Amino acid sequence: MTCQEIINQLQALASEKHKANVTKLGIPEENSIGVSTAEIRTLAKSIEKSQDLAYELWQSGYHEARLLAVLLFDKKKMTLEEVDTLMADVISWDLCDHLCKNLIVKMKDFDQLITLWITSNHTHKKRGAFTLMASAAIHKKEITEETLDAYLALIQEHSQDERDHVKKSVSWALREIGKHDFDTNEKALLLAHNLKEHGNKAQIWIGKDAIKELENLVKVPGRKRLISADSKMGRQ
């Protein structure tokens, strides 16, 4: 299947409703097709992974083609330099998070990008650093206390950014780290209160946002991570 054939398939799946949702993210209308992420995932299952094809789709400039490309890249063949270049093209939070969660966090030495991106002025590279922390906290079952402590230290040091898409990712990372277990939850809560009491405007918002969830977590049988007491499983 060629790149153009796939784009034709995406266009056949398009709807004005989904196109409106994409443009609300700040994607130019000419780069929007209007296909749901669920349909993109279904389409990806019918296409064999291919670096060349994925790059063609990415370079088409279509938002949905780039979402699909992320699912077609082979993580074993990607380098950190290549995904750094991809992130430089990103102009929306959803593609940033999709790239981090579905490709980068699965790569060896992905944590090097956390160190690289956390000081970046590029909005979505900086967001990506915190998104990778959140994704690792959720999906890396063998993640160590030492690594989580290092993430908390990075949050404390680099959470002053007042850009909306960045501060929301900081809160997300802090909350997901705090769900690891009760010991880590206590550390995350202490940091959240510290940000709330002593931080700048962005850190105060982050602290308040994180505290609402971190103070309301419980442990349930069969789940390694803590969950919200307000969730269905948490109330049982």
JSON list of C-alpha atoms in Angstrom, two decimals, residues 3 6-7 13-14 37 40 44 50 60 76 78 88 92 95 133 139 141 145-146 180 186-188 196 200 234:
[
{"chain": "A", "resi": 3, "resn": "CYS", "atom": "CA", "xyz": [1.38, 6.58, 0.98]},
{"chain": "A", "resi": 6, "resn": "ILE", "atom": "CA", "xyz": [-3.40, 5.35, 2.63]},
{"chain": "A", "resi": 7, "resn": "ILE", "atom": "CA", "xyz": [-4.17, 9.07, 2.52]},
{"chain": "A", "resi": 13, "resn": "LEU", "atom": "CA", "xyz": [-13.02, 7.91, 6.59]},
{"chain": "A", "resi": 14, "resn": "ALA", "atom": "CA", "xyz": [-13.17, 11.66, 7.19]},
{"chain": "A", "resi": 37, "resn": "THR", "atom": "CA", "xyz": [-7.83, 8.15, 16.58]},
{"chain": "A", "resi": 40, "resn": "ILE", "atom": "CA", "xyz": [-6.49, 5.41, 12.71]},
{"chain": "A", "resi": 44, "resn": "ALA", "atom": "CA", "xyz": [-2.72, 0.78, 11.34]},
{"chain": "A", "resi": 50, "resn": "SER", "atom": "CA", "xyz": [7.65, 0.28, 7.42]},
{"chain": "A", "resi": 60, "resn": "SER", "atom": "CA", "xyz": [2.77, 14.53, 3.96]},
{"chain": "A", "resi": 76, "resn": "LYS", "atom": "CA", "xyz": [13.93, -1.00, 17.14]},
{"chain": "A", "resi": 78, "resn": "MET", "atom": "CA", "xyz": [14.46, 4.41, 15.37]},
{"chain": "A", "resi": 88, "resn": "ALA", "atom": "CA", "xyz": [10.47, 19.42, 16.25]},
{"chain": "A", "resi": 92, "resn": "SER", "atom": "CA", "xyz": [-0.30, 19.96, 18.90]},
{"chain": "A", "resi": 95, "resn": "LEU", "atom": "CA", "xyz": [0.45, 14.35, 18.55]},
{"chain": "A", "resi": 133, "resn": "MET", "atom": "CA", "xyz": [7.74, 10.66, 32.81]},
{"chain": "A", "resi": 139, "resn": "HIS", "atom": "CA", "xyz": [3.72, 1.48, 31.81]},
{"chain": "A", "resi": 141, "resn": "LYS", "atom": "CA", "xyz": [6.38, -2.15, 35.53]},
{"chain": "A", "resi": 145, "resn": "GLU", "atom": "CA", "xyz": [12.11, 4.21, 43.30]},
{"chain": "A", "resi": 146, "resn": "GLU", "atom": "CA", "xyz": [15.39, 5.89, 42.34]},
{"chain": "A", "resi": 180, "resn": "HIS", "atom": "CA", "xyz": [3.01, 4.21, 42.05]},
{"chain": "A", "resi": 186, "resn": "GLU", "atom": "CA", "xyz": [3.66, 10.82, 50.01]},
{"chain": "A", "resi": 187, "resn": "LYS", "atom": "CA", "xyz": [6.69, 12.24, 48.20]},
{"chain": "A", "resi": 188, "resn": "ALA", "atom": "CA", "xyz": [4.55, 13.51, 45.33]},
{"chain": "A", "resi": 196, "resn": "LYS", "atom": "CA", "xyz": [1.48, 25.34, 45.87]},
{"chain": "A", "resi": 200, "resn": "ASN", "atom": "CA", "xyz": [5.35, 30.77, 40.81]},
{"chain": "A", "resi": 234, "resn": "GLY", "atom": "CA", "xyz": [-12.10, 2.53, 44.24]}
]
